[in-house]
Amino acid sequence: MRIDDVGNVNITHQMDSVKPSAVTPTKSKLARTFTKVLHLRTATGVCPVDGVQKVKLQEKFKEEKHEPKNTDSQPLSVDENDEEFQKRVAFEALIARLFASIASVKASYAQLQYTQCPYDSEGIQAADELVVSELKNLSELKQCYVKKMFDPSPESTMLLAEIQEQKSVAKTYEIMGKKLESQSKLKDSEITYLREKLEESNKQNRLLGKRLNQSGQLSMLDNIHQSRLSPSHFVTVLRYATKSIRSFVRLMIDEMKAADWDLDAAATSIQPGVVYWKPDHKCFAFESFVCKKMFDGFHLPNFGLQKKPLAVKTNQQMLFFGRFLELKSVKAKEYLFQKPSSVFAEFCRVKYLQLVHPQMESSFFGNLSQRSLVKSSQFSDSTFFVSFAEMAKWVYLLHCLSFSFEPEGSIFQVGKGRRFSDIYMEVVADEAFLASDTTAQESDPGVAFTIVPGFKIGKIIIQSQVYLAQVR
């Protein structure tokens, strides 16, 4: 055993190997004490790194007690009252107390850190007193070592030190657990705050969008020239088309309610097996139905209504752009009464008959007179038909503008069950994202159905509007 000047302890001990026959079979009281210490470590399930050296040292003393050798490698008997042996055991007890005190300092310091955030003045004072007390204890241990004041009952001291050390380690782990739990709660509050900010930003965006629409965004379409067409013009018309579709859907749903329709059954027949995040989200199913009918044939010139081929491509672009300029600033109702034989009038006639089923019209109005007028290329001035015609106008204008580009625009739908992609899709209800963050699901919600199709103008992708949900 060597002790340097600063109080650090270095223990060097080497033993020669002995034969099994040389081991003394009896166990002394001290050996049984060491065995209890080892059993205590096993029972607690905790073996700190700080205690490894101590256990090994105890094992060495145990072996040394039973396996002493003389210079001739012959076994010797050991006297438990041997002064050198008692000093070593007492020193081992001091080391055990040292490790226990260090563990207490760690636990007290951890408690001090924990009480600083959130700030707890009383807790800080109590933890500070514990740290100071344990540091004083370490100082006392140093004085005991310097003055060679060893414990008279080393066996019980080692057991008590071991118990104290395990309690301190357990306390440290408990404080760490509380700190992690506090950090978790802080993160949860931050997530809640950010969600509220996101919802507030979305509301602001919707409000700004309404203001832009009310301020007459069509002004950007005034004095427009074909050579200056850009995807932003197409996006502007698409916004008005989407707005007019939703306005017509609201009117249609009001008529369904007045006619005592089962809206849940109607939505299920349109989009079966969809689990909606909110009951009022079923209106998106009706929007998808209207969009599907209105945009059917969008990729074909004149929606495929005219069988004869058009002129060469350059003249075709000029033709469609001319139709766009002619219709964009006129009310749909006025245009239909002025030009009942126009391409747009034919478009309205075909789409109305496809979209409005005879049973639907009969339940809404009690007769099919409006349908009969449309079939005979005459048009009604009812609120329902005027709303339909305004919606048809914007879809038709979007089609004309699409074929005014070189190359012409294209349309795409997103298949049911596809994974969400923010490149090609825009979500109409954010509940799907919020639910996937807060609930444990086997998989993220996929595309239940497309509401408004997406478009591609040159290299520009205009996202489709989709509804995400779990599909049964």
Short mmCIF file of C-alpha atoms in Angstrom, two decimals:
data_model
loop_
_atom_site.label_atom_id
_atom_site.label_comp_id
_atom_site.label_asym_id
_atom_site.label_seq_id
_atom_site.Cartn_x
_atom_site.Cartn_y
_atom_site.Cartn_z
CA MET A 1 0.00 0.00 0.00
CA ARG A 2 1.37 3.40 -1.07
CA ILE A 3 -0.01 6.81 -0.03
CA ASP A 4 1.07 9.90 -1.98
CA ASP A 5 1.24 13.46 -0.64
CA VAL A 6 -2.18 14.67 -1.84
CA GLY A 7 -4.15 11.98 -0.07
CA ASN A 8 -4.78 9.72 -3.06
CA VAL A 9 -4.68 6.05 -2.30
CA ASN A 10 -2.91 3.54 -4.54
CA ILE A 11 -3.11 -0.09 -3.52
CA THR A 12 -0.79 -2.63 -5.05
CA HIS A 13 -1.01 -6.18 -3.96
CA GLN A 14 0.19 -9.30 -5.71
CA MET A 15 -0.37 -12.87 -4.66
CA ASP A 16 1.16 -16.05 -5.89
CA SER A 17 -1.13 -18.75 -7.13
CA VAL A 18 -1.93 -21.59 -4.74
CA LYS A 19 -3.23 -25.07 -5.16
CA PRO A 20 -6.85 -25.80 -4.27
CA SER A 21 -5.65 -28.12 -1.53
CA ALA A 22 -3.94 -25.20 0.20
CA VAL A 23 -7.21 -23.27 0.75
CA THR A 24 -8.36 -23.14 4.37
CA PRO A 25 -11.95 -24.51 4.38
CA THR A 26 -13.19 -22.51 7.37
CA LYS A 27 -14.91 -19.14 7.09
CA SER A 28 -14.14 -16.43 9.55
CA LYS A 29 -16.51 -13.74 10.72
CA LEU A 30 -14.88 -11.20 8.40
CA ALA A 31 -15.27 -13.47 5.40
CA ARG A 32 -18.96 -13.87 6.16
CA THR A 33 -19.25 -10.08 6.30
CA PHE A 34 -17.70 -9.75 2.85
CA THR A 35 -20.15 -12.35 1.56
CA LYS A 36 -23.06 -10.32 2.92
CA VAL A 37 -21.76 -7.23 1.12
CA LEU A 38 -21.58 -9.11 -2.16
CA HIS A 39 -25.07 -10.54 -1.64
CA LEU A 40 -26.39 -7.05 -0.94
CA ARG A 41 -25.02 -5.80 -4.27
CA THR A 42 -26.69 -8.68 -6.08
CA ALA A 43 -30.02 -8.11 -4.34
CA THR A 44 -30.14 -4.40 -5.17
CA GLY A 45 -29.38 -5.02 -8.83
CA VAL A 46 -27.08 -2.00 -8.95
CA CYS A 47 -23.32 -2.21 -9.20
CA PRO A 48 -21.87 1.28 -9.72
CA VAL A 49 -18.53 1.65 -11.34
CA ASP A 50 -17.29 3.38 -8.21
CA GLY A 51 -17.85 0.20 -6.21
CA VAL A 52 -16.05 -2.24 -8.48
CA GLN A 53 -12.62 -1.52 -7.04
CA LYS A 54 -13.98 -1.86 -3.51
CA VAL A 55 -15.53 -5.30 -4.13
CA LYS A 56 -12.37 -6.56 -5.77
CA LEU A 57 -10.34 -5.34 -2.81
CA GLN A 58 -12.67 -7.15 -0.41
CA GLU A 59 -12.29 -10.35 -2.42
CA LYS A 60 -8.52 -9.99 -2.23
CA PHE A 61 -8.64 -9.68 1.54
CA LYS A 62 -10.94 -12.67 1.71
CA GLU A 63 -8.57 -14.76 -0.40
CA GLU A 64 -5.58 -13.43 1.51
CA LYS A 65 -7.14 -14.50 4.79
CA HIS A 66 -7.67 -18.05 3.61
CA GLU A 67 -4.58 -18.35 1.41
CA PRO A 68 -1.53 -16.81 3.14
CA LYS A 69 1.80 -18.15 2.04
CA ASN A 70 5.33 -18.07 3.35
CA THR A 71 8.37 -17.75 1.18
CA ASP A 72 8.43 -21.55 0.76
CA SER A 73 4.88 -21.49 -0.70
CA GLN A 74 3.48 -23.36 2.31
CA PRO A 75 0.06 -22.50 3.76
CA LEU A 76 0.02 -20.50 6.95
CA SER A 77 -2.73 -19.96 9.52
CA VAL A 78 -4.13 -16.47 9.88
CA ASP A 79 -4.87 -14.82 13.17
CA GLU A 80 -7.96 -12.60 13.05
CA ASN A 81 -6.35 -10.45 15.71
CA ASP A 82 -3.30 -9.88 13.51
CA GLU A 83 -2.59 -6.14 13.62
CA GLU A 84 -1.69 -5.82 9.94
CA PHE A 85 -4.86 -7.61 8.87
CA GLN A 86 -7.06 -5.45 11.12
CA LYS A 87 -5.50 -2.30 9.66
CA ARG A 88 -6.31 -3.45 6.18
CA VAL A 89 -9.92 -4.22 7.09
CA ALA A 90 -10.27 -0.87 8.80
CA PHE A 91 -8.82 0.81 5.74
CA GLU A 92 -11.33 -1.06 3.58
CA ALA A 93 -14.13 0.28 5.78
CA LEU A 94 -12.77 3.81 5.30
CA ILE A 95 -12.75 3.32 1.53
CA ALA A 96 -16.36 2.10 1.68
CA ARG A 97 -17.37 5.20 3.60
CA LEU A 98 -15.52 7.31 1.03
CA PHE A 99 -17.45 5.81 -1.89
CA ALA A 100 -20.71 6.19 -0.01
CA SER A 101 -19.96 9.83 0.75
CA ILE A 102 -19.06 10.55 -2.89
CA ALA A 103 -22.34 8.99 -4.02
CA SER A 104 -24.16 11.21 -1.50
CA VAL A 105 -22.39 14.27 -2.90
CA LYS A 106 -23.54 13.30 -6.41
CA ALA A 107 -27.14 12.85 -5.27
CA SER A 108 -27.12 16.15 -3.37
CA TYR A 109 -25.63 18.02 -6.33
CA ALA A 110 -28.23 16.47 -8.66
CA GLN A 111 -30.93 17.66 -6.27
CA LEU A 112 -29.37 21.14 -6.32
CA GLN A 113 -29.47 21.24 -10.11
CA TYR A 114 -33.06 19.99 -10.21
CA THR A 115 -34.31 22.74 -7.90
CA GLN A 116 -32.78 25.47 -10.07
CA CYS A 117 -35.17 24.91 -12.99
CA PRO A 118 -37.89 25.74 -12.23
CA TYR A 119 -36.47 28.01 -9.56
CA ASP A 120 -37.20 26.82 -6.01
CA SER A 121 -35.47 28.96 -3.39
CA GLU A 122 -36.30 26.67 -0.47
CA GLY A 123 -35.29 23.58 -2.41
CA ILE A 124 -32.02 25.21 -3.47
CA GLN A 125 -31.20 26.13 0.12
CA ALA A 126 -31.95 22.61 1.37
CA ALA A 127 -29.93 20.98 -1.43
CA ASP A 128 -27.05 23.39 -0.83
CA GLU A 129 -26.98 22.45 2.84
CA LEU A 130 -26.85 18.76 1.90
CA VAL A 131 -23.93 19.35 -0.47
CA VAL A 132 -22.04 21.30 2.19
CA SER A 133 -22.79 18.59 4.76
CA GLU A 134 -21.47 15.85 2.50
CA LEU A 135 -18.35 17.86 1.67
CA LYS A 136 -17.75 18.26 5.40
CA ASN A 137 -18.13 14.52 5.75
CA LEU A 138 -15.49 14.00 3.07
CA SER A 139 -13.21 16.40 4.93
CA GLU A 140 -13.73 14.42 8.13
CA LEU A 141 -12.86 11.20 6.30
CA LYS A 142 -9.66 12.81 5.09
CA GLN A 143 -8.77 13.80 8.65
CA CYS A 144 -9.51 10.27 9.82
CA TYR A 145 -7.14 8.92 7.22
CA VAL A 146 -4.41 11.44 8.01
CA LYS A 147 -4.68 10.83 11.74
CA LYS A 148 -5.16 7.08 11.23
CA MET A 149 -8.46 7.15 13.12
CA PHE A 150 -10.01 3.94 11.76
CA ASP A 151 -13.44 2.56 12.58
CA PRO A 152 -13.46 0.04 15.45
CA SER A 153 -16.31 -1.99 13.79
CA PRO A 154 -15.30 -2.22 10.14
CA GLU A 155 -17.75 -5.02 9.24
CA SER A 156 -20.90 -3.10 10.18
CA THR A 157 -19.43 0.12 8.79
CA MET A 158 -18.97 -1.46 5.35
CA LEU A 159 -22.55 -2.73 5.33
CA LEU A 160 -23.93 0.66 6.35
CA ALA A 161 -21.73 2.40 3.78
CA GLU A 162 -22.98 0.04 1.08
CA ILE A 163 -26.59 0.76 2.04
CA GLN A 164 -25.92 4.50 2.03
CA GLU A 165 -24.27 4.30 -1.38
CA GLN A 166 -27.18 2.36 -2.91
CA LYS A 167 -29.68 4.83 -1.45
CA SER A 168 -27.72 7.75 -2.93
CA VAL A 169 -27.56 6.07 -6.34
CA ALA A 170 -31.32 5.39 -6.23
CA LYS A 171 -31.94 9.02 -5.26
CA THR A 172 -29.80 10.21 -8.18
CA TYR A 173 -31.79 8.06 -10.61
CA GLU A 174 -35.04 9.33 -9.12
CA ILE A 175 -33.98 12.95 -9.61
CA MET A 176 -32.91 12.21 -13.18
CA GLY A 177 -36.31 10.64 -13.82
CA LYS A 178 -38.09 13.71 -12.47
CA LYS A 179 -35.91 15.96 -14.60
CA LEU A 180 -36.67 13.97 -17.76
CA GLU A 181 -40.38 14.00 -16.93
CA SER A 182 -40.24 17.77 -16.48
CA GLN A 183 -38.47 18.18 -19.81
CA SER A 184 -41.09 15.97 -21.47
CA LYS A 185 -43.90 18.16 -20.09
CA LEU A 186 -42.06 21.25 -21.33
CA LYS A 187 -41.81 19.78 -24.82
CA ASP A 188 -45.52 18.90 -24.76
CA SER A 189 -46.40 22.48 -23.84
CA GLU A 190 -44.18 23.76 -26.66
CA ILE A 191 -45.93 21.43 -29.13
CA THR A 192 -49.33 22.67 -27.94
CA TYR A 193 -48.19 26.28 -28.33
CA LEU A 194 -46.86 25.67 -31.84
CA ARG A 195 -50.10 23.95 -32.86
CA GLU A 196 -52.07 26.94 -31.65
CA LYS A 197 -49.76 29.25 -33.60
CA LEU A 198 -50.19 27.06 -36.70
CA GLU A 199 -53.97 27.18 -36.39
CA GLU A 200 -53.82 30.95 -35.94
CA SER A 201 -51.61 31.29 -39.03
CA ASN A 202 -53.99 29.12 -41.05
CA LYS A 203 -56.92 31.30 -40.01
CA GLN A 204 -54.98 34.40 -41.01
CA ASN A 205 -54.12 32.85 -44.38
CA ARG A 206 -57.78 31.98 -45.01
CA LEU A 207 -58.80 35.51 -44.05
CA LEU A 208 -56.21 37.02 -46.38
CA GLY A 209 -57.38 34.71 -49.14
CA LYS A 210 -60.96 35.91 -48.71
CA ARG A 211 -59.82 39.53 -48.77
CA LEU A 212 -57.86 38.95 -51.95
CA ASN A 213 -60.87 37.37 -53.58
CA GLN A 214 -63.15 40.20 -52.46
CA SER A 215 -60.71 42.83 -53.71
CA GLY A 216 -61.22 41.66 -57.26
CA GLN A 217 -58.20 39.58 -58.08
CA LEU A 218 -59.54 39.32 -61.61
CA SER A 219 -57.88 42.67 -62.21
CA MET A 220 -54.67 40.78 -63.00
CA LEU A 221 -56.54 39.24 -65.93
CA ASP A 222 -57.34 42.66 -67.42
CA ASN A 223 -55.31 43.64 -70.48
CA ILE A 224 -53.84 40.15 -70.58
CA HIS A 225 -52.02 39.01 -73.72
CA GLN A 226 -51.45 35.48 -74.89
CA SER A 227 -47.70 36.04 -75.19
CA ARG A 228 -47.58 37.00 -71.50
CA LEU A 229 -49.53 34.07 -70.13
CA SER A 230 -48.03 32.51 -67.00
CA PRO A 231 -49.03 29.78 -64.53
CA SER A 232 -50.04 32.52 -62.04
CA HIS A 233 -52.93 33.43 -64.36
CA PHE A 234 -54.03 29.81 -64.40
CA VAL A 235 -53.83 29.62 -60.57
CA THR A 236 -56.01 32.74 -60.28
CA VAL A 237 -58.73 31.24 -62.46
CA LEU A 238 -58.46 27.92 -60.61
CA ARG A 239 -59.10 29.69 -57.31
CA TYR A 240 -62.28 31.23 -58.65
CA ALA A 241 -63.34 27.90 -60.11
CA THR A 242 -62.80 26.19 -56.74
CA LYS A 243 -64.69 28.95 -54.94
CA SER A 244 -67.64 28.70 -57.34
CA ILE A 245 -67.71 24.89 -56.97
CA ARG A 246 -67.90 25.15 -53.19
CA SER A 247 -70.60 27.79 -53.42
CA PHE A 248 -72.69 25.50 -55.64
CA VAL A 249 -72.08 22.51 -53.32
CA ARG A 250 -73.33 24.50 -50.32
CA LEU A 251 -76.48 25.38 -52.24
CA MET A 252 -76.95 21.75 -53.31
CA ILE A 253 -76.54 20.52 -49.69
CA ASP A 254 -79.10 23.10 -48.51
CA GLU A 255 -81.54 21.76 -51.09
CA MET A 256 -80.83 18.21 -49.91
CA LYS A 257 -81.56 19.16 -46.32
CA ALA A 258 -84.79 20.88 -47.36
CA ALA A 259 -85.80 17.73 -49.24
CA ASP A 260 -85.02 15.53 -46.17
CA TRP A 261 -82.11 13.70 -47.79
CA ASP A 262 -79.95 11.40 -45.69
CA LEU A 263 -76.67 13.27 -46.15
CA ASP A 264 -74.62 10.55 -44.42
CA ALA A 265 -75.95 7.89 -46.77
CA ALA A 266 -75.44 10.16 -49.78
CA ALA A 267 -71.82 10.89 -48.79
CA THR A 268 -71.17 7.18 -48.21
CA SER A 269 -72.54 6.30 -51.65
CA ILE A 270 -70.15 8.81 -53.22
CA GLN A 271 -67.04 7.88 -51.16
CA PRO A 272 -67.63 4.52 -49.42
CA GLY A 273 -65.59 3.37 -46.45
CA VAL A 274 -64.12 6.77 -45.49
CA VAL A 275 -63.74 7.58 -41.79
CA TYR A 276 -64.09 11.38 -41.53
CA TRP A 277 -62.25 13.38 -38.87
CA LYS A 278 -65.31 15.59 -38.33
CA PRO A 279 -68.98 15.10 -39.31
CA ASP A 280 -69.06 18.29 -41.40
CA HIS A 281 -66.14 17.00 -43.49
CA LYS A 282 -68.63 14.92 -45.46
CA CYS A 283 -69.23 18.01 -47.59
CA PHE A 284 -65.88 17.23 -49.21
CA ALA A 285 -67.41 14.05 -50.63
CA PHE A 286 -70.04 16.16 -52.44
CA GLU A 287 -67.33 18.51 -53.69
CA SER A 288 -65.37 15.56 -55.06
CA PHE A 289 -68.51 14.35 -56.87
CA VAL A 290 -69.16 17.75 -58.47
CA CYS A 291 -65.48 18.18 -59.48
CA LYS A 292 -65.36 14.72 -60.99
CA LYS A 293 -68.37 15.48 -63.20
CA MET A 294 -67.30 19.02 -64.13
CA PHE A 295 -63.66 18.19 -64.95
CA ASP A 296 -64.45 15.00 -66.86
CA GLY A 297 -62.95 15.39 -70.34
CA PHE A 298 -60.86 18.41 -69.32
CA HIS A 299 -57.83 17.04 -71.20
CA LEU A 300 -59.77 17.02 -74.49
CA PRO A 301 -60.40 20.12 -76.64
CA ASN A 302 -63.93 21.36 -75.92
CA PHE A 303 -64.23 18.55 -73.33
CA GLY A 304 -64.75 16.18 -76.24
CA LEU A 305 -68.13 17.72 -77.04
CA GLN A 306 -67.25 18.45 -80.68
CA LYS A 307 -66.19 15.51 -82.81
CA LYS A 308 -64.67 17.45 -85.72
CA PRO A 309 -60.93 18.28 -85.42
CA LEU A 310 -59.86 21.82 -84.70
CA ALA A 311 -57.48 23.96 -86.72
CA VAL A 312 -53.69 23.74 -86.50
CA LYS A 313 -52.17 24.06 -83.07
CA THR A 314 -51.22 27.74 -83.33
CA ASN A 315 -54.73 28.68 -84.39
CA GLN A 316 -56.09 26.38 -81.67
CA GLN A 317 -54.28 28.33 -78.96
CA MET A 318 -55.57 31.62 -80.36
CA LEU A 319 -59.08 30.16 -80.58
CA PHE A 320 -59.19 29.09 -76.94
CA PHE A 321 -57.58 32.30 -75.72
CA GLY A 322 -60.17 34.29 -77.68
CA ARG A 323 -62.99 32.31 -76.00
CA PHE A 324 -61.38 33.03 -72.65
CA LEU A 325 -61.29 36.79 -73.29
CA GLU A 326 -64.86 36.76 -74.55
CA LEU A 327 -66.35 35.04 -71.50
CA LYS A 328 -64.17 36.12 -68.56
CA SER A 329 -65.87 39.46 -67.86
CA VAL A 330 -69.46 38.44 -68.62
CA LYS A 331 -72.03 36.89 -66.29
CA ALA A 332 -72.73 33.30 -67.23
CA LYS A 333 -76.51 33.83 -67.20
CA GLU A 334 -76.27 36.79 -69.61
CA TYR A 335 -73.93 34.95 -71.97
CA LEU A 336 -76.21 31.88 -72.14
CA PHE A 337 -79.28 33.97 -73.01
CA GLN A 338 -77.30 35.93 -75.61
CA LYS A 339 -75.63 32.90 -77.21
CA PRO A 340 -77.71 29.77 -76.53
CA SER A 341 -75.94 27.91 -79.37
CA SER A 342 -72.37 28.66 -78.29
CA VAL A 343 -69.79 26.06 -77.26
CA PHE A 344 -70.11 27.24 -73.67
CA ALA A 345 -73.89 26.80 -73.80
CA GLU A 346 -73.43 23.25 -75.06
CA PHE A 347 -70.92 22.63 -72.26
CA CYS A 348 -73.47 23.84 -69.67
CA ARG A 349 -76.21 21.69 -71.14
CA VAL A 350 -74.16 18.47 -71.13
CA LYS A 351 -72.64 19.00 -67.68
CA TYR A 352 -75.97 19.87 -66.07
CA LEU A 353 -77.59 16.70 -67.35
CA GLN A 354 -74.59 14.66 -66.14
CA LEU A 355 -74.37 16.28 -62.73
CA VAL A 356 -78.02 16.75 -61.72
CA HIS A 357 -79.83 13.41 -61.67
CA PRO A 358 -83.57 13.48 -62.52
CA GLN A 359 -84.44 12.13 -59.05
CA MET A 360 -82.34 14.86 -57.46
CA GLU A 361 -84.02 17.60 -59.46
CA SER A 362 -87.46 16.16 -58.81
CA SER A 363 -86.85 16.01 -55.06
CA PHE A 364 -85.52 19.59 -55.06
CA PHE A 365 -88.20 21.28 -57.18
CA GLY A 366 -91.04 18.78 -57.38
CA ASN A 367 -90.84 18.53 -61.18
CA LEU A 368 -88.42 18.22 -64.11
CA SER A 369 -89.32 21.43 -65.90
CA GLN A 370 -85.83 22.88 -65.45
CA ARG A 371 -84.33 19.76 -66.98
CA SER A 372 -86.67 20.00 -69.92
CA LEU A 373 -85.59 23.60 -70.58
CA VAL A 374 -81.91 22.62 -70.55
CA LYS A 375 -82.52 19.73 -72.96
CA SER A 376 -84.21 22.12 -75.41
CA SER A 377 -81.17 24.49 -75.23
CA GLN A 378 -83.11 26.94 -73.09
CA PHE A 379 -81.95 27.95 -69.68
CA SER A 380 -83.66 28.66 -66.39
CA ASP A 381 -83.12 31.77 -64.32
CA SER A 382 -83.59 29.91 -61.01
CA THR A 383 -81.06 30.43 -58.22
CA PHE A 384 -79.95 26.81 -58.49
CA PHE A 385 -79.25 26.93 -62.23
CA VAL A 386 -77.63 30.38 -62.09
CA SER A 387 -75.23 29.09 -59.43
CA PHE A 388 -74.51 26.05 -61.60
CA ALA A 389 -73.88 28.20 -64.66
CA GLU A 390 -71.45 30.45 -62.78
CA MET A 391 -69.52 27.37 -61.63
CA ALA A 392 -69.54 26.00 -65.19
CA LYS A 393 -68.20 29.34 -66.48
CA TRP A 394 -65.06 29.18 -64.32
CA VAL A 395 -64.38 25.55 -65.15
CA TYR A 396 -64.79 26.37 -68.84
CA LEU A 397 -62.50 29.42 -68.55
CA LEU A 398 -59.90 27.24 -66.84
CA HIS A 399 -60.13 24.78 -69.71
CA CYS A 400 -59.75 27.55 -72.31
CA LEU A 401 -56.73 28.97 -70.51
CA SER A 402 -55.14 25.51 -70.25
CA PHE A 403 -55.30 25.08 -74.05
CA SER A 404 -53.91 28.60 -74.59
CA PHE A 405 -50.47 27.51 -73.32
CA GLU A 406 -47.74 25.91 -75.38
CA PRO A 407 -47.70 23.07 -74.61
CA GLU A 408 -51.24 22.91 -73.26
CA GLY A 409 -51.76 22.14 -69.61
CA SER A 410 -52.56 18.69 -68.27
CA ILE A 411 -54.76 17.43 -65.43
CA PHE A 412 -54.17 14.63 -62.90
CA GLN A 413 -56.02 12.86 -60.10
CA VAL A 414 -54.53 11.11 -57.04
CA GLY A 415 -55.55 7.49 -56.58
CA LYS A 416 -57.28 6.26 -53.43
CA GLY A 417 -54.90 4.93 -50.78
CA ARG A 418 -51.82 6.75 -52.09
CA ARG A 419 -49.34 8.19 -49.62
CA PHE A 420 -49.38 11.96 -49.14
CA SER A 421 -46.88 13.99 -51.16
CA ASP A 422 -46.60 17.74 -50.60
CA ILE A 423 -45.32 18.11 -54.17
CA TYR A 424 -48.51 16.90 -55.83
CA MET A 425 -51.08 17.32 -53.06
CA GLU A 426 -52.62 19.89 -50.75
CA VAL A 427 -54.67 18.76 -47.75
CA VAL A 428 -58.07 20.39 -47.18
CA ALA A 429 -58.25 19.31 -43.51
CA ASP A 430 -55.20 19.45 -41.22
CA GLU A 431 -56.78 17.10 -38.66
CA ALA A 432 -55.09 14.13 -40.34
CA PHE A 433 -51.62 15.53 -39.54
CA LEU A 434 -52.55 16.49 -35.97
CA ALA A 435 -54.09 13.09 -35.29
CA SER A 436 -51.05 11.21 -36.59
CA ASP A 437 -48.85 13.19 -34.12
CA THR A 438 -50.98 12.57 -31.05
CA THR A 439 -52.24 9.01 -31.58
CA ALA A 440 -50.42 5.76 -32.12
CA GLN A 441 -51.44 4.44 -35.52
CA GLU A 442 -50.07 1.56 -37.50
CA SER A 443 -49.70 3.79 -40.56
CA ASP A 444 -50.24 7.41 -41.50
CA PRO A 445 -53.57 8.30 -43.14
CA GLY A 446 -53.54 7.91 -46.91
CA VAL A 447 -55.50 9.65 -49.64
CA ALA A 448 -59.17 8.84 -49.16
CA PHE A 449 -60.23 10.74 -52.30
CA THR A 450 -59.31 13.67 -54.52
CA ILE A 451 -61.51 16.74 -54.27
CA VAL A 452 -60.06 19.21 -56.78
CA PRO A 453 -57.70 17.69 -59.39
CA GLY A 454 -54.15 18.88 -59.89
CA PHE A 455 -52.68 20.47 -63.00
CA LYS A 456 -49.35 20.79 -64.73
CA ILE A 457 -48.55 23.91 -66.75
CA GLY A 458 -45.19 23.46 -68.44
CA LYS A 459 -42.87 22.43 -65.61
CA ILE A 460 -45.07 23.94 -62.90
CA ILE A 461 -47.08 21.56 -60.70
CA ILE A 462 -50.34 22.92 -59.26
CA GLN A 463 -51.26 20.69 -56.33
CA SER A 464 -54.44 18.69 -56.22
CA GLN A 465 -56.65 19.04 -53.15
CA VAL A 466 -57.10 15.75 -51.30
CA TYR A 467 -58.76 14.42 -48.18
CA LEU A 468 -56.59 12.20 -45.95
CA ALA A 469 -58.24 9.55 -43.78
CA GLN A 470 -58.20 5.93 -42.77
CA VAL A 471 -60.30 3.88 -45.21
CA ARG A 472 -62.21 0.88 -43.93
#
